[in-house]
Amino acid sequence: MLQRKIGGSHWETSAVALGIMRMAALTPTKAAEVLDTAIESKINFIDSADMYGDGKSEEIFGAALKEANIARDQFYIQSKGGIVTGDEKRYDFSKQHLLDSVDGILERMGIDYLDSYLLHRPDPLMEPEEIAEAFDLLQASGKVRHFGVSNFNPEQFQLLQAQVDQKLLINQLQFSIMHTGMIDYGMHTNMTDTRSFDHDGGVLEFSRRKKVTIQAWSPFQYGFFEGVFVDNDKFPELNELLAKLAKKYDTNKNAIATAWILRHPANMQVILGTMNPTRIKESAASSDVVLTKQEWYDVYFAAGNDLP
Ligand SMILES: NC(=O)c1ccc[n+]([C@@H]2O[C@H](COP(=O)([O-])OP(=O)(O)OC[C@H]3O[C@@H](n4cnc5c(N)ncnc54)[C@H](OP(=O)(O)O)[C@@H]3O)[C@@H](O)[C@H]2O)c1
């Protein structure tokens, strides 16, 4: 399994990670099978968020850890917080909310620390000084080791980084063959077509320069959770090429779609969302595939893109 040094630190983890957003739908026994498969596949990084399944994903994860008899330190465990759902709806980075969020996560998962905790989506009412207090308390109490953000643009990132003592190691962002805004606009600089729109303030280049690890979420989805592009008749050209490359590398389409993200020199991590053990193994096989530059571009073209 390819390894990644997270945020330029000495913390090294698997390049392919498993997200548990969809774990709420599983029984603890099925979830235990999923975790066992992750370990067999050399995936040692788990991504969660306090809001997944309204907390149920983390409860099932905690039960599955016990059922599979997996020791806490066999995984690096990350979760996210700052989104309020249910009767109320807002983003909330207030100190008390973040402290409560982490306590809730630890209790549901049945663990006593998180390897990393991310702020899930930028809160326009964020007060960086207050977040800094929360991070200090969480770190000093031993409840959280590392910190990061998710879906932040560079200005939001810098605003926060200027106040917190801890280096923000991670920014989790949507990126896949079918969601390439982070690279499209760079190739269309100073043009007037829609691909020239910079949707994120240059977050890819910023992250590379600052050595922030981008965690690519939803690697097999198109749109905003519109569906899976792998084996989808809506994308015949792309699937034909994925199949051809899968044959060449003696692997499968999910592995090629994952390898396409891993091939980018930003050294991203990929957060898989599948809860199917076979697909977890298949996607982890991406670690053995290094696409050529031309293959990487050909996949980009097959997804409906072109060069200016
Ligand atoms: N930071 C954020 O804002 C954010 C947002 C969303 C997600 N995330 C993180 O990213 C992780 C991954 O997100 P995701 O679940 O949307 O990612 P994904 O891996 O792109 O999608 C997983 C879904 O696609 C299905 N799937 C995958 N390959 C398939 C295939 N070949 N044929 C048919 N179905 C296939 C899976 O079904 P099966 O389970 O049946 O395989 C599952 O329902 C989440 O768990 C979460 O940790 C973060």
CSV table of C-alpha atoms and ligand atoms in Angstrom, one decimal:
chain,number,residue,atom,x,y,z
A,1,MET,CA,0.0,0.0,0.0
A,2,LEU,CA,1.3,3.5,-0.9
A,3,GLN,CA,1.9,5.6,2.1
A,4,ARG,CA,1.4,9.4,2.6
A,5,LYS,CA,3.2,11.7,5.0
A,6,ILE,CA,0.3,13.8,6.3
A,7,GLY,CA,0.6,17.5,5.9
A,8,GLY,CA,4.4,17.3,5.6
A,9,SER,CA,4.7,15.8,9.1
A,10,HIS,CA,6.2,12.5,10.1
A,11,TRP,CA,2.8,11.0,10.5
A,12,GLU,CA,2.6,8.4,7.8
A,13,THR,CA,-0.6,6.5,6.8
A,14,SER,CA,-2.1,4.6,3.9
A,15,ALA,CA,-2.8,6.6,0.8
A,16,VAL,CA,-6.2,4.9,0.5
A,17,ALA,CA,-8.5,5.5,3.4
A,18,LEU,CA,-11.9,4.3,4.3
A,19,GLY,CA,-14.8,6.7,5.0
A,20,ILE,CA,-17.6,5.5,7.2
A,21,MET,CA,-20.3,7.9,6.1
A,22,ARG,CA,-22.4,5.0,4.8
A,23,MET,CA,-21.7,2.7,7.8
A,24,ALA,CA,-25.0,3.6,9.6
A,25,ALA,CA,-26.8,1.2,7.2
A,26,LEU,CA,-24.8,-1.8,8.3
A,27,THR,CA,-25.1,-4.2,11.2
A,28,PRO,CA,-22.1,-4.3,13.5
A,29,THR,CA,-21.3,-7.8,12.1
A,30,LYS,CA,-21.2,-6.5,8.5
A,31,ALA,CA,-19.3,-3.4,9.6
A,32,ALA,CA,-16.8,-5.7,11.4
A,33,GLU,CA,-16.3,-7.5,8.0
A,34,VAL,CA,-15.7,-4.1,6.4
A,35,LEU,CA,-13.0,-3.2,8.9
A,36,ASP,CA,-11.3,-6.6,8.7
A,37,THR,CA,-11.2,-6.2,4.9
A,38,ALA,CA,-9.7,-2.7,5.3
A,39,ILE,CA,-6.9,-4.1,7.5
A,40,GLU,CA,-6.3,-7.0,5.1
A,41,SER,CA,-6.1,-4.5,2.3
A,42,LYS,CA,-3.5,-2.5,4.3
A,43,ILE,CA,-5.9,0.5,4.7
A,44,ASN,CA,-5.1,1.9,8.2
A,45,PHE,CA,-6.9,5.3,8.0
A,46,ILE,CA,-10.6,5.8,8.9
A,47,ASP,CA,-12.5,9.0,8.1
A,48,SER,CA,-15.8,9.9,9.9
A,49,ALA,CA,-17.9,12.9,10.9
A,50,ASP,CA,-20.1,13.3,13.9
A,51,MET,CA,-23.1,13.9,11.6
A,52,TYR,CA,-22.8,10.7,9.6
A,53,GLY,CA,-26.1,8.9,10.0
A,54,ASP,CA,-26.8,11.4,12.9
A,55,GLY,CA,-24.0,9.7,14.8
A,56,LYS,CA,-25.1,6.1,14.0
A,57,SER,CA,-22.2,5.5,11.7
A,58,GLU,CA,-19.8,6.1,14.6
A,59,GLU,CA,-21.9,3.9,17.0
A,60,ILE,CA,-21.8,1.0,14.5
A,61,PHE,CA,-18.0,1.6,13.9
A,62,GLY,CA,-17.4,1.4,17.7
A,63,ALA,CA,-19.5,-1.8,17.9
A,64,ALA,CA,-17.7,-3.3,14.9
A,65,LEU,CA,-14.2,-2.5,16.4
A,66,LYS,CA,-15.2,-4.6,19.4
A,67,GLU,CA,-16.9,-7.4,17.4
A,68,ALA,CA,-13.9,-7.8,15.1
A,69,ASN,CA,-11.6,-7.5,18.1
A,70,ILE,CA,-9.5,-4.8,16.4
A,71,ALA,CA,-7.2,-2.8,18.7
A,72,ARG,CA,-7.7,0.9,18.7
A,73,ASP,CA,-4.2,1.6,17.4
A,74,GLN,CA,-4.6,-0.6,14.3
A,75,PHE,CA,-6.3,2.4,12.7
A,76,TYR,CA,-5.6,6.1,12.5
A,77,ILE,CA,-9.1,7.4,13.3
A,78,GLN,CA,-10.2,10.8,12.0
A,79,SER,CA,-13.6,12.5,12.5
A,80,LYS,CA,-15.1,15.9,11.6
A,81,GLY,CA,-17.5,18.3,13.3
A,82,GLY,CA,-19.0,21.7,13.1
A,83,ILE,CA,-22.3,20.9,11.2
A,84,VAL,CA,-25.5,21.0,13.2
A,85,THR,CA,-28.3,18.9,11.8
A,86,GLY,CA,-31.7,17.8,13.1
A,87,ASP,CA,-34.2,20.4,14.5
A,88,GLU,CA,-31.6,23.1,14.0
A,89,LYS,CA,-29.5,23.6,10.9
A,90,ARG,CA,-26.2,25.6,10.9
A,91,TYR,CA,-22.5,25.4,10.8
A,92,ASP,CA,-21.1,25.9,14.3
A,93,PHE,CA,-17.4,26.4,15.1
A,94,SER,CA,-18.0,27.7,18.6
A,95,LYS,CA,-15.7,26.4,21.3
A,96,GLN,CA,-18.3,24.6,23.2
A,97,HIS,CA,-19.8,23.0,20.1
A,98,LEU,CA,-16.4,21.7,19.1
A,99,LEU,CA,-15.6,20.3,22.6
A,100,ASP,CA,-19.0,18.6,22.8
A,101,SER,CA,-18.6,17.3,19.2
A,102,VAL,CA,-15.3,15.5,20.1
A,103,ASP,CA,-16.7,14.1,23.4
A,104,GLY,CA,-19.7,12.7,21.4
A,105,ILE,CA,-17.4,11.1,18.8
A,106,LEU,CA,-15.2,9.4,21.4
A,107,GLU,CA,-18.2,8.1,23.3
A,108,ARG,CA,-19.9,6.7,20.2
A,109,MET,CA,-16.8,5.1,18.9
A,110,GLY,CA,-15.7,3.8,22.3
A,111,ILE,CA,-12.2,5.2,22.0
A,112,ASP,CA,-10.3,7.7,24.0
A,113,TYR,CA,-8.6,9.9,21.4
A,114,LEU,CA,-8.8,10.9,17.7
A,115,ASP,CA,-5.7,10.9,15.5
A,116,SER,CA,-7.2,13.9,13.7
A,117,TYR,CA,-10.2,16.2,13.9
A,118,LEU,CA,-11.4,18.4,11.0
A,119,LEU,CA,-13.7,21.3,10.8
A,120,HIS,CA,-16.3,19.9,8.3
A,121,ARG,CA,-17.5,22.9,6.3
A,122,PRO,CA,-16.5,26.6,6.7
A,123,ASP,CA,-18.7,28.5,9.1
A,124,PRO,CA,-19.0,32.1,8.0
A,125,LEU,CA,-19.5,33.0,11.7
A,126,MET,CA,-16.2,31.4,12.7
A,127,GLU,CA,-14.1,33.2,15.2
A,128,PRO,CA,-10.6,31.8,14.9
A,129,GLU,CA,-9.6,32.8,18.4
A,130,GLU,CA,-12.4,30.7,19.8
A,131,ILE,CA,-11.4,27.7,17.6
A,132,ALA,CA,-7.8,28.1,18.8
A,133,GLU,CA,-9.0,27.8,22.4
A,134,ALA,CA,-10.9,24.7,21.5
A,135,PHE,CA,-8.0,23.1,19.7
A,136,ASP,CA,-5.6,23.8,22.6
A,137,LEU,CA,-8.0,22.2,25.1
A,138,LEU,CA,-8.6,19.2,22.8
A,139,GLN,CA,-4.9,18.7,22.3
A,140,ALA,CA,-3.9,19.3,25.9
A,141,SER,CA,-6.5,16.8,27.2
A,142,GLY,CA,-5.1,14.2,24.8
A,143,LYS,CA,-8.4,13.8,23.0
A,144,VAL,CA,-7.1,15.0,19.6
A,145,ARG,CA,-3.6,14.6,18.1
A,146,HIS,CA,-3.8,16.5,14.8
A,147,PHE,CA,-6.1,19.1,13.2
A,148,GLY,CA,-7.3,20.0,9.8
A,149,VAL,CA,-10.2,21.3,7.8
A,150,SER,CA,-12.6,20.2,5.1
A,151,ASN,CA,-14.0,22.2,2.1
A,152,PHE,CA,-12.0,25.3,3.0
A,153,ASN,CA,-10.6,27.7,0.4
A,154,PRO,CA,-7.1,29.1,0.9
A,155,GLU,CA,-8.2,32.4,2.5
A,156,GLN,CA,-10.4,30.6,5.0
A,157,PHE,CA,-7.5,28.2,5.7
A,158,GLN,CA,-5.1,31.1,6.3
A,159,LEU,CA,-7.5,33.0,8.4
A,160,LEU,CA,-7.7,30.0,10.8
A,161,GLN,CA,-4.1,29.0,10.5
A,162,ALA,CA,-3.0,32.5,11.6
A,163,GLN,CA,-4.7,32.0,15.0
A,164,VAL,CA,-4.2,28.3,15.8
A,165,ASP,CA,-0.8,27.0,17.1
A,166,GLN,CA,-1.3,23.6,15.5
A,167,LYS,CA,-0.3,23.2,11.9
A,168,LEU,CA,-3.5,22.4,9.9
A,169,LEU,CA,-2.4,19.2,8.2
A,170,ILE,CA,-5.4,18.3,6.1
A,171,ASN,CA,-8.0,19.8,3.8
A,172,GLN,CA,-10.7,17.3,2.7
A,173,LEU,CA,-12.1,18.2,-0.7
A,174,GLN,CA,-14.3,16.6,-3.4
A,175,PHE,CA,-12.1,15.3,-6.2
A,176,SER,CA,-12.5,12.5,-8.7
A,177,ILE,CA,-12.3,11.8,-12.5
A,178,MET,CA,-15.8,13.4,-12.7
A,179,HIS,CA,-15.2,16.3,-10.3
A,180,THR,CA,-12.1,18.1,-11.6
A,181,GLY,CA,-12.7,21.8,-10.9
A,182,MET,CA,-9.5,22.0,-8.9
A,183,ILE,CA,-7.5,21.3,-12.1
A,184,ASP,CA,-9.7,22.5,-14.9
A,185,TYR,CA,-9.4,26.2,-14.2
A,186,GLY,CA,-5.6,26.0,-14.1
A,187,MET,CA,-5.5,24.8,-17.7
A,188,HIS,CA,-8.0,27.5,-18.8
A,189,THR,CA,-6.3,30.5,-17.2
A,190,ASN,CA,-7.4,33.8,-18.6
A,191,MET,CA,-10.0,32.3,-20.9
A,192,THR,CA,-13.7,33.0,-20.8
A,193,ASP,CA,-15.2,29.5,-21.0
A,194,THR,CA,-16.9,28.0,-17.9
A,195,ARG,CA,-13.9,25.7,-17.1
A,196,SER,CA,-11.9,28.9,-16.5
A,197,PHE,CA,-13.9,29.6,-13.3
A,198,ASP,CA,-11.8,29.3,-10.2
A,199,HIS,CA,-14.3,27.8,-7.7
A,200,ASP,CA,-11.9,27.3,-4.8
A,201,GLY,CA,-9.3,30.1,-4.8
A,202,GLY,CA,-6.5,27.9,-6.1
A,203,VAL,CA,-6.7,25.4,-3.3
A,204,LEU,CA,-4.8,22.7,-5.1
A,205,GLU,CA,-1.7,24.8,-5.7
A,206,PHE,CA,-2.1,26.4,-2.2
A,207,SER,CA,-2.1,23.0,-0.6
A,208,ARG,CA,0.9,21.8,-2.5
A,209,ARG,CA,2.9,24.9,-1.5
A,210,LYS,CA,1.9,24.7,2.1
A,211,LYS,CA,2.3,20.9,2.3
A,212,VAL,CA,-1.4,20.3,3.3
A,213,THR,CA,-2.6,16.8,2.5
A,214,ILE,CA,-5.7,16.9,0.3
A,215,GLN,CA,-8.1,14.0,1.1
A,216,ALA,CA,-10.2,13.4,-2.0
A,217,TRP,CA,-13.8,12.5,-1.0
A,218,SER,CA,-16.4,10.7,-3.1
A,219,PRO,CA,-13.8,9.2,-5.6
A,220,PHE,CA,-16.5,7.4,-7.6
A,221,GLN,CA,-19.3,9.9,-7.6
A,222,TYR,CA,-20.3,12.5,-10.3
A,223,GLY,CA,-22.0,15.7,-9.4
A,224,PHE,CA,-23.0,16.3,-5.7
A,225,PHE,CA,-23.9,12.7,-4.8
A,226,GLU,CA,-25.8,12.2,-8.2
A,227,GLY,CA,-24.5,8.7,-8.6
A,228,VAL,CA,-21.6,6.4,-9.3
A,229,PHE,CA,-19.8,6.9,-12.7
A,230,VAL,CA,-18.2,3.4,-12.6
A,231,ASP,CA,-20.2,0.9,-14.7
A,232,ASN,CA,-22.8,3.7,-15.4
A,233,ASP,CA,-24.2,3.7,-18.9
A,234,LYS,CA,-24.3,7.5,-18.9
A,235,PHE,CA,-20.5,7.5,-19.3
A,236,PRO,CA,-19.7,4.9,-22.0
A,237,GLU,CA,-16.4,6.4,-23.2
A,238,LEU,CA,-15.0,6.7,-19.7
A,239,ASN,CA,-16.0,3.2,-18.7
A,240,GLU,CA,-14.6,1.8,-21.9
A,241,LEU,CA,-11.2,3.4,-21.1
A,242,LEU,CA,-11.3,2.4,-17.5
A,243,ALA,CA,-12.0,-1.2,-18.6
A,244,LYS,CA,-9.1,-1.1,-21.1
A,245,LEU,CA,-6.7,0.2,-18.5
A,246,ALA,CA,-8.0,-2.3,-15.9
A,247,LYS,CA,-7.1,-5.0,-18.4
A,248,LYS,CA,-3.7,-3.6,-19.1
A,249,TYR,CA,-2.8,-3.3,-15.4
A,250,ASP,CA,-4.6,-6.6,-14.5
A,251,THR,CA,-6.9,-4.9,-12.1
A,252,ASN,CA,-10.4,-3.4,-12.0
A,253,LYS,CA,-12.2,-0.1,-12.9
A,254,ASN,CA,-12.5,1.2,-9.3
A,255,ALA,CA,-8.7,0.7,-8.9
A,256,ILE,CA,-8.0,2.7,-12.0
A,257,ALA,CA,-10.4,5.5,-10.9
A,258,THR,CA,-8.6,5.6,-7.6
A,259,ALA,CA,-5.1,5.4,-9.2
A,260,TRP,CA,-6.0,8.4,-11.3
A,261,ILE,CA,-6.3,10.5,-8.1
A,262,LEU,CA,-3.2,9.0,-6.5
A,263,ARG,CA,-1.2,9.8,-9.7
A,264,HIS,CA,-1.5,13.5,-9.1
A,265,PRO,CA,1.7,14.9,-7.7
A,266,ALA,CA,-0.1,16.6,-4.9
A,267,ASN,CA,0.1,13.2,-3.1
A,268,MET,CA,-3.5,13.1,-2.1
A,269,GLN,CA,-5.2,10.6,0.0
A,270,VAL,CA,-8.4,8.9,-1.4
A,271,ILE,CA,-11.3,8.4,1.0
A,272,LEU,CA,-13.3,5.4,-0.2
A,273,GLY,CA,-17.0,5.2,0.7
A,274,THR,CA,-17.9,1.7,-0.4
A,275,MET,CA,-19.1,-0.6,2.3
A,276,ASN,CA,-18.7,-3.6,0.0
A,277,PRO,CA,-15.7,-5.7,1.0
A,278,THR,CA,-14.9,-6.8,-2.5
A,279,ARG,CA,-14.9,-3.2,-3.8
A,280,ILE,CA,-12.7,-2.2,-0.8
A,281,LYS,CA,-10.1,-4.8,-1.9
A,282,GLU,CA,-10.5,-3.8,-5.5
A,283,SER,CA,-10.0,-0.1,-4.8
A,284,ALA,CA,-7.0,-0.7,-2.6
A,285,ALA,CA,-5.4,-2.5,-5.5
A,286,SER,CA,-5.0,1.0,-7.0
A,287,SER,CA,-1.8,1.3,-4.9
A,288,ASP,CA,0.0,-1.0,-7.4
A,289,VAL,CA,-1.0,1.1,-10.5
A,290,VAL,CA,1.0,4.1,-11.7
A,291,LEU,CA,-0.7,5.5,-14.8
A,292,THR,CA,1.5,7.1,-17.5
A,293,LYS,CA,1.0,10.8,-18.1
A,294,GLN,CA,-0.8,10.1,-21.4
A,295,GLU,CA,-3.1,7.6,-19.7
A,296,TRP,CA,-3.9,10.2,-17.0
A,297,TYR,CA,-4.8,12.8,-19.6
A,298,ASP,CA,-6.7,10.2,-21.7
A,299,VAL,CA,-8.9,9.5,-18.6
A,300,TYR,CA,-9.5,13.2,-18.2
A,301,PHE,CA,-10.5,13.5,-21.8
A,302,ALA,CA,-12.8,10.4,-21.6
A,303,ALA,CA,-14.6,12.2,-18.7
A,304,GLY,CA,-15.7,14.9,-21.2
A,305,ASN,CA,-12.8,17.3,-20.9
A,306,ASP,CA,-10.4,18.7,-23.4
A,307,LEU,CA,-7.4,21.0,-23.6
A,308,PRO,CA,-7.8,24.6,-24.7
B,1,LIG,N1,-15.7,16.3,3.8
B,1,LIG,C1,-16.9,16.2,3.1
B,1,LIG,O1,-17.6,17.1,3.0
B,1,LIG,C2,-17.3,14.8,2.7
B,1,LIG,C3,-18.4,14.7,1.9
B,1,LIG,C4,-18.8,13.4,1.5
B,1,LIG,C5,-18.0,12.3,1.8
B,1,LIG,N2,-16.9,12.4,2.6
B,1,LIG,C6,-16.1,11.3,3.0
B,1,LIG,O2,-15.8,10.6,1.8
B,1,LIG,C7,-16.1,9.2,2.0
B,1,LIG,C8,-16.5,8.7,0.6
B,1,LIG,O3,-17.7,9.3,0.1
B,1,LIG,P1,-18.7,8.5,-0.8
B,1,LIG,O4,-19.2,7.4,-0.1
B,1,LIG,O5,-19.6,9.5,-1.5
B,1,LIG,O6,-17.6,8.0,-1.9
B,1,LIG,P2,-17.5,7.0,-3.1
B,1,LIG,O7,-16.5,5.9,-2.7
B,1,LIG,O8,-17.3,7.8,-4.3
B,1,LIG,O9,-19.0,6.3,-3.2
B,1,LIG,C9,-19.4,5.2,-2.5
B,1,LIG,C10,-20.7,4.7,-3.0
B,1,LIG,O10,-20.5,4.3,-4.4
B,1,LIG,C11,-20.9,3.0,-4.5
B,1,LIG,N3,-20.0,2.3,-5.5
B,1,LIG,C12,-18.7,2.5,-5.6
B,1,LIG,N4,-18.2,1.8,-6.6
B,1,LIG,C13,-19.3,1.3,-7.2
B,1,LIG,C14,-19.4,0.5,-8.4
B,1,LIG,N5,-18.4,0.1,-9.1
B,1,LIG,N6,-20.6,0.1,-8.8
B,1,LIG,C15,-21.7,0.5,-8.0
B,1,LIG,N7,-21.6,1.2,-6.9
B,1,LIG,C16,-20.4,1.6,-6.5
B,1,LIG,C17,-20.8,2.4,-3.1
B,1,LIG,O11,-21.7,1.3,-3.0
B,1,LIG,P3,-21.3,0.0,-2.2
B,1,LIG,O12,-21.2,0.4,-0.8
B,1,LIG,O13,-22.4,-1.0,-2.5
B,1,LIG,O14,-20.0,-0.5,-2.8
B,1,LIG,C18,-21.2,3.5,-2.3
B,1,LIG,O15,-22.6,3.6,-2.2
B,1,LIG,C19,-17.3,9.2,3.0
B,1,LIG,O16,-17.4,8.0,3.7
B,1,LIG,C20,-16.8,10.3,3.9
B,1,LIG,O17,-15.9,9.8,4.8
B,1,LIG,C21,-16.5,13.7,3.0
